[in-house]
Coordinates of C-alpha atoms (C1' of nucleotides) in Angstrom, one line a residue:
Chain A
M1389 CA 113.3 122.4 62.3
E1390 CA 112.6 126.0 62.7
I1391 CA 113.5 127.7 66.0
E1392 CA 109.8 128.4 66.8
D1393 CA 109.1 124.7 66.6
I1394 CA 112.1 123.8 68.8
L1395 CA 110.9 126.3 71.4
K1396 CA 107.3 125.0 71.4
E1397 CA 108.4 121.5 71.7
A1398 CA 110.8 122.3 74.5
I1399 CA 107.9 124.0 76.4
R1400 CA 105.6 121.1 75.8
D1401 CA 108.2 118.6 76.9
A1402 CA 109.0 120.6 80.1
A1403 CA 105.3 120.6 81.0
S1404 CA 104.9 116.9 80.3
S1405 CA 107.9 115.9 82.4
A1406 CA 106.6 118.1 85.2
I1407 CA 103.3 116.2 85.0
K1408 CA 105.1 112.9 85.0
D1409 CA 107.1 113.9 88.1
G1410 CA 103.9 114.9 89.8
V1411 CA 104.8 118.6 90.1
F1412 CA 101.9 119.6 87.8
P1413 CA 98.5 117.8 88.1
D1414 CA 97.6 115.4 85.3
G1415 CA 95.6 117.1 82.6
E1416 CA 95.5 118.3 79.0
L1417 CA 98.2 120.7 78.0
A1418 CA 97.2 124.1 76.8
E1419 CA 98.2 125.0 73.2
V1420 CA 101.7 126.6 73.2
E1421 CA 101.6 130.0 71.6
L1422 CA 104.7 132.0 70.9
S1423 CA 104.8 135.6 70.3
V1424 CA 107.5 138.2 69.5
P1425 CA 107.4 140.5 72.5
P1426 CA 106.4 144.1 71.9
K1427 CA 109.8 145.3 73.3
K1428 CA 113.2 143.8 72.8
E1429 CA 113.8 144.0 76.6
F1430 CA 111.3 141.1 76.8
G1431 CA 113.6 138.7 74.8
D1432 CA 113.4 137.2 71.4
Y1433 CA 110.3 135.1 72.0
A1434 CA 107.7 134.9 74.7
T1435 CA 104.9 132.6 75.7
N1436 CA 101.9 133.1 77.9
F1437 CA 101.8 129.3 78.4
A1438 CA 102.1 129.5 82.2
M1439 CA 99.1 131.8 82.4
Q1440 CA 97.1 129.7 80.1
S1441 CA 97.8 126.7 82.2
A1442 CA 97.0 128.3 85.5
R1443 CA 93.4 127.5 85.1
T1444 CA 93.7 123.8 84.3
F1445 CA 96.5 123.3 86.8
H1446 CA 95.0 125.4 89.5
M1447 CA 98.4 126.8 90.3
N1448 CA 100.0 130.2 90.5
P1449 CA 101.2 131.1 86.9
R1450 CA 104.6 132.3 88.1
K1451 CA 105.1 129.0 89.9
I1452 CA 104.3 127.2 86.7
A1453 CA 106.7 129.4 84.8
E1454 CA 109.5 128.8 87.2
E1455 CA 109.0 125.0 87.0
I1456 CA 109.0 125.1 83.2
S1457 CA 111.9 127.4 83.0
S1458 CA 114.1 125.1 85.2
R1459 CA 113.4 122.2 82.9
I1460 CA 114.4 123.8 79.6
T1461 CA 117.9 123.6 78.3
G1462 CA 119.5 123.7 74.9
D1463 CA 122.5 125.0 73.1
W1464 CA 120.3 127.6 71.3
L1465 CA 119.2 129.1 74.6
D1466 CA 120.9 131.9 76.3
H1467 CA 118.5 132.4 79.3
I1468 CA 114.9 132.5 80.2
Q1469 CA 113.3 135.3 82.2
I1470 CA 110.0 135.2 84.0
A1471 CA 108.2 138.5 83.8
G1472 CA 104.9 140.2 84.7
P1473 CA 102.1 137.9 85.6
G1474 CA 103.9 134.8 84.3
F1475 CA 105.4 135.4 80.9
L1476 CA 108.3 133.2 79.9
N1477 CA 110.7 135.4 77.9
F1478 CA 113.3 133.5 75.9
Y1479 CA 116.6 135.0 75.1
L1480 CA 118.3 133.1 72.3
K1481 CA 122.0 132.7 71.5
T1482 CA 122.7 135.1 68.8
D1483 CA 124.0 132.5 66.4
V1484 CA 120.5 131.0 66.3
L1485 CA 119.4 134.1 64.5
Y1486 CA 122.1 133.8 61.9
D1487 CA 121.7 130.1 61.4
S1488 CA 118.0 130.6 60.8
F1489 CA 118.6 133.3 58.4
R1490 CA 121.2 131.2 56.5
K1491 CA 118.6 128.5 56.1
A1492 CA 116.0 131.0 54.9
L1493 CA 118.5 132.3 52.3
E1494 CA 119.3 128.8 51.2
K1495 CA 115.6 128.4 50.2
G1496 CA 116.1 131.1 47.7
D1497 CA 113.0 132.0 45.7
A1498 CA 111.1 129.2 47.5
Y1499 CA 111.2 131.1 50.8
G1500 CA 107.6 132.1 51.5
N1501 CA 106.1 129.1 49.8
L1502 CA 105.0 126.7 52.6
P1503 CA 105.0 123.0 52.2
H1504 CA 101.9 121.5 50.5
K1505 CA 99.1 120.9 52.9
D1506 CA 97.2 117.7 52.5
T1507 CA 93.8 119.2 53.3
E1508 CA 90.5 119.3 51.5
R1509 CA 90.5 121.2 48.2
I1510 CA 89.4 124.8 48.4
M1511 CA 87.3 126.5 45.9
V1512 CA 87.4 130.3 46.0
E1513 CA 84.6 132.0 44.0
Y1514 CA 84.8 135.7 43.6
V1515 CA 83.7 138.7 41.5
S1516 CA 81.0 136.8 39.6
A1517 CA 79.5 140.1 38.5
N1518 CA 76.6 139.9 36.1
P1519 CA 77.8 140.1 32.5
T1520 CA 75.4 143.0 31.8
G1521 CA 77.6 146.0 32.5
L1522 CA 80.9 147.3 33.5
L1523 CA 82.8 146.4 36.6
H1524 CA 82.8 149.1 39.2
V1525 CA 85.1 149.8 42.1
G1526 CA 83.1 147.5 44.4
H1527 CA 83.8 144.6 42.1
G1528 CA 87.4 145.8 42.0
R1529 CA 87.7 145.3 45.7
G1530 CA 86.2 141.9 45.4
A1531 CA 88.6 141.0 42.6
A1532 CA 91.6 142.2 44.5
A1533 CA 90.6 140.4 47.7
G1534 CA 89.7 137.2 45.9
S1535 CA 92.8 137.0 43.8
A1536 CA 95.0 137.9 46.8
L1537 CA 93.3 135.3 48.9
V1538 CA 93.9 132.7 46.3
N1539 CA 97.6 133.7 46.1
L1540 CA 97.9 133.7 49.8
L1541 CA 96.3 130.3 50.3
R1542 CA 98.5 128.9 47.6
A1543 CA 101.6 130.3 49.2
A1544 CA 100.5 128.7 52.4
G1545 CA 100.4 125.3 50.7
Y1546 CA 96.6 124.8 50.4
P1547 CA 95.2 123.2 47.3
V1548 CA 93.2 126.1 45.8
Y1549 CA 91.0 126.5 42.7
S1550 CA 89.4 129.7 41.6
E1551 CA 86.2 130.3 39.8
Y1552 CA 84.0 133.0 38.3
Y1553 CA 80.3 132.2 38.2
I1554 CA 78.7 133.7 35.1
N1555 CA 75.0 134.6 35.5
D1556 CA 74.2 134.0 31.8
A1557 CA 70.8 132.4 32.2
G1558 CA 68.4 134.7 34.0
S1559 CA 66.1 137.4 33.0
Q1560 CA 68.9 139.9 33.3
I1561 CA 70.4 138.5 30.1
D1562 CA 67.1 139.0 28.3
N1563 CA 67.3 142.6 29.5
L1564 CA 70.8 142.9 28.2
A1565 CA 69.6 141.7 24.8
A1566 CA 66.7 144.1 24.9
S1567 CA 68.9 147.0 25.9
V1568 CA 71.4 146.3 23.1
N1569 CA 68.4 146.0 20.7
A1570 CA 67.1 149.4 21.7
R1571 CA 70.4 151.0 21.2
Y1572 CA 70.9 149.2 17.9
L1573 CA 67.6 150.5 16.6
E1574 CA 68.3 154.0 17.9
L1575 CA 71.7 154.1 16.1
L1576 CA 70.0 153.1 12.9
G1577 CA 67.5 155.9 13.2
E1578 CA 64.6 153.7 14.1
Q1579 CA 62.0 154.2 16.8
A1580 CA 62.9 152.2 19.9
V1581 CA 61.5 151.8 23.3
F1582 CA 64.1 151.4 25.9
P1583 CA 63.2 148.5 28.2
E1584 CA 62.0 149.5 31.7
N1585 CA 64.7 147.6 33.5
G1586 CA 67.3 148.1 30.8
Y1587 CA 71.0 148.8 31.2
H1588 CA 71.8 152.4 30.6
G1589 CA 75.6 152.2 30.6
K1590 CA 77.5 153.5 27.6
D1591 CA 79.1 150.1 27.2
I1592 CA 75.7 149.0 25.9
I1593 CA 75.8 151.6 23.2
D1594 CA 79.4 150.6 22.4
T1595 CA 78.2 147.0 22.0
A1596 CA 75.5 148.1 19.6
K1597 CA 77.9 150.2 17.6
R1598 CA 80.3 147.3 17.3
I1599 CA 77.5 145.1 15.9
I1600 CA 76.7 147.8 13.4
S1601 CA 80.3 148.3 12.3
K1602 CA 80.7 144.6 11.8
D1603 CA 77.4 143.5 10.4
G1604 CA 75.7 146.8 9.4
D1605 CA 71.9 146.7 9.4
K1606 CA 71.9 143.0 8.7
Y1607 CA 69.6 142.3 11.7
L1608 CA 67.3 145.3 11.2
H1609 CA 64.6 143.6 9.1
M1610 CA 64.3 140.3 10.8
Q1611 CA 61.7 139.5 13.4
E1612 CA 62.4 141.1 16.7
S1613 CA 62.4 137.9 18.7
E1614 CA 64.9 136.5 16.3
R1615 CA 67.1 139.6 16.6
L1616 CA 66.9 139.5 20.3
K1617 CA 68.1 135.9 20.3
I1618 CA 71.1 136.8 18.2
F1619 CA 71.9 139.9 20.2
K1620 CA 71.7 137.9 23.4
E1621 CA 74.6 135.7 22.3
L1622 CA 76.6 138.5 20.7
A1623 CA 76.3 140.8 23.7
L1624 CA 77.1 138.0 26.2
K1625 CA 80.2 137.0 24.3
E1626 CA 81.4 140.6 24.1
K1627 CA 80.6 141.3 27.8
L1628 CA 82.5 138.3 28.9
K1629 CA 85.5 139.2 26.7
A1630 CA 85.5 142.7 28.2
L1631 CA 85.2 141.3 31.8
R1632 CA 88.1 139.0 31.2
E1633 CA 90.3 141.7 29.7
D1634 CA 89.5 144.2 32.5
L1635 CA 90.3 141.6 35.1
E1636 CA 93.5 140.5 33.5
E1637 CA 94.6 144.1 33.4
F1638 CA 94.0 144.1 37.1
N1639 CA 96.1 140.9 37.6
V1640 CA 93.1 138.8 38.2
T1641 CA 92.7 135.4 36.5
F1642 CA 90.5 132.4 37.2
D1643 CA 91.1 128.6 36.9
N1644 CA 87.6 128.4 35.5
W1645 CA 84.6 130.4 34.3
F1646 CA 81.5 128.6 35.2
S1647 CA 78.4 129.2 33.1
E1648 CA 75.1 129.2 35.0
R1649 CA 73.5 127.8 31.8
T1650 CA 75.2 124.5 32.3
L1651 CA 73.1 124.0 35.5
H1652 CA 69.8 124.3 33.6
P1653 CA 67.7 122.3 33.5
N1654 CA 69.2 119.1 34.8
M1655 CA 71.3 120.0 37.8
V1656 CA 68.7 122.5 39.0
R1657 CA 66.0 119.9 38.7
D1658 CA 68.1 117.3 40.5
A1659 CA 68.9 119.6 43.4
V1660 CA 65.2 120.5 43.8
E1661 CA 64.2 116.8 43.5
E1662 CA 66.7 115.9 46.2
L1663 CA 65.3 118.6 48.5
K1664 CA 61.8 117.5 47.7
A1665 CA 62.7 113.9 48.5
N1666 CA 64.1 114.8 52.0
G1667 CA 61.1 116.8 52.8
N1668 CA 62.5 120.3 52.6
I1669 CA 60.3 121.5 49.8
Y1670 CA 56.6 122.3 49.8
E1671 CA 54.1 123.7 47.4
E1672 CA 52.1 126.8 48.1
K1673 CA 50.3 129.3 45.8
G1674 CA 51.5 127.4 42.8
A1675 CA 55.2 127.8 43.7
L1676 CA 57.7 125.5 45.3
W1677 CA 59.2 126.7 48.6
L1678 CA 62.4 125.7 50.4
R1679 CA 61.7 125.2 54.0
S1680 CA 64.7 127.3 54.9
T1681 CA 63.2 128.4 58.3
K1682 CA 63.9 125.0 59.5
Y1683 CA 67.6 125.8 59.1
G1684 CA 67.7 129.2 60.6
D1685 CA 66.4 131.5 57.9
D1686 CA 63.7 134.0 58.9
K1687 CA 61.4 133.0 56.1
D1688 CA 60.9 130.2 53.6
R1689 CA 62.1 130.9 50.0
V1690 CA 60.7 130.2 46.6
V1691 CA 62.8 128.0 44.4
I1692 CA 60.4 127.4 41.6
R1693 CA 58.0 130.2 40.7
D1694 CA 54.3 129.7 40.0
N1695 CA 55.2 130.0 36.3
G1696 CA 57.6 127.1 36.6
V1697 CA 60.7 129.1 36.2
P1698 CA 63.4 128.5 38.8
T1699 CA 64.6 131.4 40.9
Y1700 CA 68.1 132.7 41.2
L1701 CA 68.3 130.8 44.5
A1702 CA 67.5 127.5 42.8
A1703 CA 70.4 127.9 40.4
D1704 CA 72.6 128.9 43.3
I1705 CA 71.7 125.9 45.3
A1706 CA 72.5 123.7 42.3
Y1707 CA 75.8 125.5 41.8
H1708 CA 77.0 125.1 45.3
K1709 CA 75.9 121.5 45.4
N1710 CA 77.9 121.1 42.1
K1711 CA 81.0 122.5 43.8
F1712 CA 80.8 120.0 46.5
D1713 CA 80.1 117.2 44.0
R1714 CA 83.2 118.2 42.1
G1715 CA 85.2 117.3 45.2
F1716 CA 85.8 120.6 46.9
G1717 CA 85.6 120.2 50.6
R1718 CA 85.8 123.8 51.5
L1719 CA 84.0 126.6 49.6
I1720 CA 85.0 130.2 50.0
N1721 CA 82.8 132.9 48.4
I1722 CA 83.6 136.5 48.4
W1723 CA 80.4 138.7 48.2
G1724 CA 79.7 142.3 48.5
A1725 CA 78.1 143.2 51.9
D1726 CA 75.0 144.3 50.0
H1727 CA 74.3 140.5 49.5
H1728 CA 74.6 139.6 53.2
G1729 CA 70.8 138.9 53.4
Y1730 CA 71.4 136.1 51.0
V1731 CA 73.9 134.2 53.1
C1732 CA 71.5 132.6 55.5
R1733 CA 69.3 131.0 52.8
V1734 CA 72.1 129.5 50.8
K1735 CA 73.6 128.0 53.9
A1736 CA 70.2 126.8 54.9
A1737 CA 69.9 125.1 51.5
M1738 CA 73.3 123.4 52.0
K1739 CA 72.2 122.2 55.4
A1740 CA 69.0 120.9 53.9
L1741 CA 71.0 119.0 51.3
G1742 CA 73.0 117.4 54.1
Y1743 CA 76.2 119.4 53.7
E1744 CA 78.1 120.8 56.6
P1745 CA 77.2 124.5 56.4
D1746 CA 80.5 125.6 57.8
K1747 CA 82.2 124.2 54.8
L1748 CA 80.7 127.1 52.9
E1749 CA 82.5 130.2 54.1
I1750 CA 81.0 133.5 52.8
K1751 CA 83.3 136.5 53.2
L1752 CA 81.4 139.7 53.0
L1753 CA 83.3 142.7 51.7
Q1754 CA 82.2 146.0 53.0
M1755 CA 81.5 148.9 50.7
V1756 CA 84.0 151.2 49.0
S1757 CA 83.6 154.9 49.0
L1758 CA 85.7 156.9 46.6
F1759 CA 87.0 160.3 47.5
R1760 CA 88.4 162.9 45.2
G1761 CA 89.5 166.3 46.4
G1762 CA 88.0 165.4 49.8
E1763 CA 84.6 164.9 48.3
L1764 CA 82.7 161.6 48.1
V1765 CA 82.3 160.4 44.5
K1766 CA 78.8 158.9 44.2
M1767 CA 78.4 155.7 42.3
S1768 CA 75.4 154.1 40.7
K1769 CA 75.4 151.3 38.2
R1770 CA 72.0 152.1 36.7
T1771 CA 72.7 155.6 35.5
G1772 CA 76.1 154.6 34.1
T1773 CA 77.8 157.5 35.8
S1774 CA 79.7 155.4 38.3
V1775 CA 83.4 155.1 38.4
T1776 CA 84.3 151.8 36.6
L1777 CA 87.2 149.6 37.5
E1778 CA 88.7 150.4 34.1
E1779 CA 88.6 154.2 34.9
L1780 CA 90.1 153.5 38.3
I1781 CA 93.0 151.6 36.8
D1782 CA 93.5 154.4 34.2
E1783 CA 93.6 157.0 36.9
V1784 CA 95.7 155.4 39.7
G1785 CA 97.2 152.3 38.1
T1786 CA 96.7 148.6 38.9
D1787 CA 99.4 148.5 41.7
A1788 CA 98.0 151.4 43.7
A1789 CA 94.4 150.3 43.2
R1790 CA 95.1 146.8 44.3
Y1791 CA 97.2 147.8 47.3
F1792 CA 94.5 150.3 48.5
F1793 CA 91.8 147.7 48.2
L1794 CA 93.9 145.2 50.2
M1795 CA 95.3 147.4 52.9
R1796 CA 92.2 147.3 55.0
S1797 CA 90.5 144.3 56.5
L1798 CA 87.6 142.9 54.5
D1799 CA 85.2 143.8 57.4
S1800 CA 85.9 147.5 57.3
Q1801 CA 84.4 149.9 55.0
L1802 CA 86.9 151.4 52.7
D1803 CA 87.5 155.1 52.0
F1804 CA 89.5 155.1 48.8
D1805 CA 91.4 158.4 48.4
L1806 CA 92.0 158.8 44.7
D1807 CA 94.3 161.7 45.1
L1808 CA 96.5 159.8 47.6
A1809 CA 96.5 156.6 45.4
K1810 CA 97.9 158.5 42.4
S1811 CA 100.3 160.7 44.2
H1812 CA 103.9 159.9 43.7
S1813 CA 104.8 160.9 47.1
N1814 CA 105.9 159.4 50.4
D1815 CA 102.3 159.7 51.6
N1816 CA 101.5 156.8 49.3
P1817 CA 102.2 153.4 51.0
V1818 CA 102.4 151.4 47.8
Y1819 CA 105.2 153.6 46.5
Y1820 CA 106.9 153.4 49.8
I1821 CA 107.1 149.6 49.5
Q1822 CA 108.0 149.6 45.9
Y1823 CA 110.6 152.2 46.5
A1824 CA 112.3 149.9 49.0
H1825 CA 112.5 147.2 46.4
A1826 CA 113.8 149.6 43.7
R1827 CA 116.4 150.9 46.1
I1828 CA 117.7 147.4 46.7
M1829 CA 117.9 146.6 43.0
S1830 CA 119.8 149.8 42.5
V1831 CA 122.3 148.8 45.1
F1832 CA 122.8 145.5 43.3
R1833 CA 123.4 147.2 40.0
Q1834 CA 125.9 149.5 41.6
A1835 CA 127.6 146.6 43.5
A1836 CA 127.9 144.6 40.4
E1837 CA 129.6 147.5 38.6
E1838 CA 132.2 147.7 41.4
H1839 CA 132.6 143.9 41.5
I1840 CA 131.2 143.6 45.0
L1841 CA 129.6 140.1 45.4
E1842 CA 127.7 138.3 48.0
G1843 CA 129.9 135.2 47.5
D1844 CA 129.1 131.6 48.5
A1845 CA 129.3 131.9 52.3
P1846 CA 128.8 135.4 53.5
K1847 CA 129.6 136.0 57.2
L1848 CA 126.1 136.8 58.4
E1849 CA 127.5 137.1 62.0
L1850 CA 128.8 140.5 60.9
L1851 CA 125.3 141.9 60.7
T1852 CA 125.2 143.2 64.3
D1853 CA 123.6 146.6 63.9
E1854 CA 120.2 146.9 65.6
S1855 CA 118.6 147.7 62.2
E1856 CA 120.2 144.6 60.6
K1857 CA 119.0 142.3 63.4
K1858 CA 115.5 143.8 63.2
L1859 CA 115.4 143.3 59.4
I1860 CA 116.6 139.7 59.8
K1861 CA 113.9 138.9 62.4
K1862 CA 111.3 140.5 60.1
I1863 CA 112.4 138.2 57.2
L1864 CA 112.3 135.2 59.5
S1865 CA 108.8 135.9 60.7
Y1866 CA 107.5 136.0 57.1
E1867 CA 106.5 132.4 56.7
Q1868 CA 104.7 132.4 60.0
E1869 CA 102.9 135.5 58.8
I1870 CA 101.8 133.7 55.7
E1871 CA 100.5 130.8 57.7
K1872 CA 98.5 133.1 60.0
A1873 CA 97.1 135.3 57.3
A1874 CA 96.0 132.3 55.3
A1875 CA 94.4 130.7 58.3
D1876 CA 92.5 134.0 58.9
C1877 CA 91.8 134.6 55.2
A1878 CA 93.3 138.0 55.8
P1879 CA 95.3 139.4 52.9
H1880 CA 95.5 142.7 54.6
H1881 CA 98.0 141.3 57.1
I1882 CA 100.4 140.8 54.1
A1883 CA 99.8 144.3 53.0
R1884 CA 100.8 145.5 56.4
F1885 CA 103.7 143.2 56.6
A1886 CA 105.1 144.5 53.3
Y1887 CA 104.8 148.0 54.6
D1888 CA 106.6 147.0 57.8
I1889 CA 109.5 145.2 56.2
A1890 CA 109.9 148.2 53.8
S1891 CA 110.1 150.4 56.8
D1892 CA 112.7 148.2 58.5
F1893 CA 114.7 148.2 55.3
H1894 CA 114.6 152.0 54.8
S1895 CA 115.7 152.3 58.4
F1896 CA 118.6 150.0 57.8
Y1897 CA 119.5 151.7 54.6
S1898 CA 119.9 155.1 56.2
R1899 CA 122.1 153.6 59.0
C1900 CA 124.3 151.2 57.1
R1901 CA 126.2 151.4 53.8
I1902 CA 126.8 148.5 51.6
I1903 CA 129.2 149.8 49.0
G1904 CA 132.4 151.2 50.4
V1905 CA 132.6 149.2 53.6
D1906 CA 134.8 146.2 54.4
E1907 CA 134.5 143.4 51.8
E1908 CA 133.2 140.7 54.1
L1909 CA 130.6 143.1 55.7
A1910 CA 129.5 144.2 52.3
S1911 CA 129.0 140.6 51.3
A1912 CA 126.9 139.9 54.3
R1913 CA 124.8 143.0 53.7
L1914 CA 124.2 142.0 50.1
A1915 CA 122.9 138.7 51.4
L1916 CA 120.6 140.7 53.7
L1917 CA 119.4 142.7 50.8
R1918 CA 118.8 139.7 48.7
G1919 CA 116.6 138.2 51.4
T1920 CA 114.8 141.5 51.9
A1921 CA 114.1 142.0 48.2
H1922 CA 112.8 138.5 47.9
V1923 CA 110.4 138.8 50.7
I1924 CA 109.1 142.2 49.5
E1925 CA 108.7 140.8 46.0
H1926 CA 107.0 137.7 47.3
A1927 CA 104.6 139.6 49.5
L1928 CA 103.8 142.1 46.8
G1929 CA 103.3 139.1 44.5
I1930 CA 100.6 137.8 46.8
L1931 CA 98.9 141.2 46.7
G1932 CA 99.2 141.2 42.9
V1933 CA 101.3 144.3 43.0
S1934 CA 104.5 144.6 41.0
A1935 CA 108.0 145.0 42.5
P1936 CA 109.8 147.4 40.2
D1937 CA 113.6 147.4 39.7
K1938 CA 113.7 151.1 39.1
M1939 CA 111.5 154.0 40.0
Chain B
rG931 C1' 60.9 146.6 63.3
rC932 C1' 64.7 142.4 62.2
rG933 C1' 69.5 141.3 60.7
rU934 C1' 75.0 142.5 58.8
rC935 C1' 79.4 145.2 59.5
rU936 C1' 81.7 149.3 61.8
rG937 C1' 82.8 152.8 66.1
rU938 C1' 90.5 153.1 68.8
rA939 C1' 95.0 160.0 68.3
rG940 C1' 92.5 166.0 64.5
rC941 C1' 92.0 162.3 59.7
rU942 C1' 92.5 157.1 57.5
rC943 C1' 93.2 152.6 60.0
rA944 C1' 96.2 148.1 62.6
rG945 C1' 95.8 145.6 67.0
rU946 C1' 99.1 138.4 66.6
rU947 C1' 92.3 134.9 68.5
rG948 C1' 92.0 137.3 76.4
rG949 C1' 98.2 139.2 78.1
rA950 C1' 103.3 143.3 79.6
rU951 C1' 103.4 150.9 79.3
rA952 C1' 97.1 150.4 73.1
rG953 C1' 100.4 151.0 67.7
rA954 C1' 101.3 152.8 62.3
rG955 C1' 100.6 156.4 58.3
rC956 C1' 98.8 161.3 57.2
rA957 C1' 98.3 166.2 59.3
rA958 C1' 101.4 169.6 63.1
rC959 C1' 106.3 170.9 65.0
rG960 C1' 111.9 170.2 65.0
rG961 C1' 116.4 168.0 62.8
rC962 C1' 119.3 165.0 58.5
rC963 C1' 121.4 165.0 51.4
rU964 C1' 129.9 166.4 48.8
rU965 C1' 129.3 159.2 49.3
rC966 C1' 124.7 152.9 47.3
rU967 C1' 117.6 156.5 44.7
rA968 C1' 115.4 162.4 50.2
rA969 C1' 109.4 158.5 46.6
rG970 C1' 114.1 158.2 52.3
rC971 C1' 115.7 158.6 57.8
rC972 C1' 115.6 160.4 63.1
rG973 C1' 112.9 163.0 66.9
rU974 C1' 108.5 165.7 69.6
rG975 C1' 103.5 166.3 70.9
rG976 C1' 98.7 163.9 70.5
rG977 C1' 94.0 158.5 73.7
rU978 C1' 87.7 158.2 78.8
rC979 C1' 89.6 152.2 72.7
rG980 C1' 81.2 155.1 71.3
rA981 C1' 78.5 154.5 76.7
rG982 C1' 77.3 151.3 80.7
rC983 C1' 77.0 146.6 83.1
rG984 C1' 79.0 141.7 83.3
rU985 C1' 82.5 137.2 82.8
rU986 C1' 88.2 136.6 85.5
rC987 C1' 94.3 136.7 87.8
rG988 C1' 93.8 140.1 83.4
rA989 C1' 89.1 143.0 78.5
rG990 C1' 90.3 147.4 72.8
rU991 C1' 89.5 141.9 72.2
rC992 C1' 84.4 137.6 75.0
rG993 C1' 78.6 138.3 76.8
rC994 C1' 74.3 141.5 77.6
rU995 C1' 71.9 146.4 77.2
rC996 C1' 71.9 151.1 75.0
rC997 C1' 73.9 155.2 71.3
rA998 C1' 75.6 156.5 66.3
rG999 C1' 76.9 155.3 61.2
rU1000 C1' 76.6 151.5 57.1
rC1001 C1' 74.4 147.9 54.1
rG1002 C1' 70.4 144.7 53.5
rC1003 C1' 65.4 142.5 54.6
rA1004 C1' 61.6 139.9 46.5
rC1005 C1' 58.0 134.4 43.1
rC1006 C1' 65.1 140.8 41.1
rA1007 C1' 69.8 139.1 40.0

RNA sequence: GCGUCUGUAGCUCAGUUGGAUAGAGCAACGGCCUUCUAAGCCGUGGGUCGAGCGUUCGAGUCGCUCCAGUCGCACCA
């Protein structure tokens, strides 16, 4: 059992026994929360349990704290201090620290991977950009956030599955075909009218060029409707391939790519029928409307247009129903904040279908603004002048781009400083972390050359410097950090943690030498480095950032 | 007008679910390389947590009202 659990149990037991003895009134125990105090003068761990209980027990918190304190003993405990309004500060015997660290080291590469959780299966859907253009930096943030969240949940032991929803069925795909068609004709010197809602990106021209280089003017003289049909499939195939490659380059992969087409017509029809059957659909002006106002939406929404064609919402309802039907009990979607108006109606539809709306969690990602030379870089998908994800990767690299996307909470708008991201300087947090890892690896190389080894049973008790103890505590807090970050769906906590442990390492490194000190101490320090390097690598792995051996 | 998110040091942001004297990085200033990577370390200064009211032992955190910015409010996707 980990020390945190031992502590929590001891506190609960103390409170229960006090209740049993009639010192505390009978009642439900508050949740025991442990924290690492802001200052080391406040001990190794602290709890506000006495203050939390003050309300239910109707007692002075310090009195409660004293009572609990007097009932806790253990060979791991040095002493307990009561401080402030009623904090219980625990001072542990120092060997507890080393024992815990030894256990963490014994886990080896598995440290950081929490035991499998027997919860409902989670589906994380993210990116899901239309296959009609290039990914831009906004998609990049979604891709980084989604993949990091999947990694994080997996590390925390949740059963997770990831999916990309391909909008390959709507009118935008016809538009894609028409745009490619126009470029195709243009390139062959024919007259062409560019469609009004066409896609202007240069990738469309590239697609047309590729068709020509492969098949020449083979499609020129066929009927336009026939040509559009062929181009639709060719363009779609190519766009998907490009999307997949761009995302792989960005360390983003999916368990499944889900085609909207497979929903049509059966699953869409079934979903609408079901809504009709339970009275949540009505007809008006020739269209079928979802009674979403009944479930908190501010207006009802059309699901089947007056021309009989289902709306995007109808497909989306069918899709989310399908996710539940496939056995996922918890759905997490990552959307750009510009889609927030859509949240309410999808949730309303789920409610109307009888699903628990809280089982669909929609995380909204705030917008990204790029800055170069202190100036805002404007982006617009339509004109094709935006900064694409591919360009971003070319400019700053996958590691820096991912880290920058992940260092802020999803809720806050992101100012992405391109100059900072590509600077190879100490201003750049991603290099700071990677440098810590590279430094450790360098020490290992050097140590091996000089035949300095960690050995089988390093004497960890020799690690008594303040910086060493701080680093050990940091390593020991990692799994708790994973647990919490996963519970909050907050990958940015891991980004911050990685930075903090790198900082603790650099601090240690400048105070303590590894090579050239007493043999036993050197072994213990190598063990500390091994633990540190592993945690940094693991944390960066969650973020999808590499941990280089050399820089 | 309605809704979303945001507002914390000069700048960019954290803030452990309501706890102890609000923290990092950058920028500014001052130190540290004959020894394992100076892409590093150590130190100094810097705050009306947008404003106000409320909830309570206790509020940056919760509620209400304002102010400012952001994104949205389709039989588009």
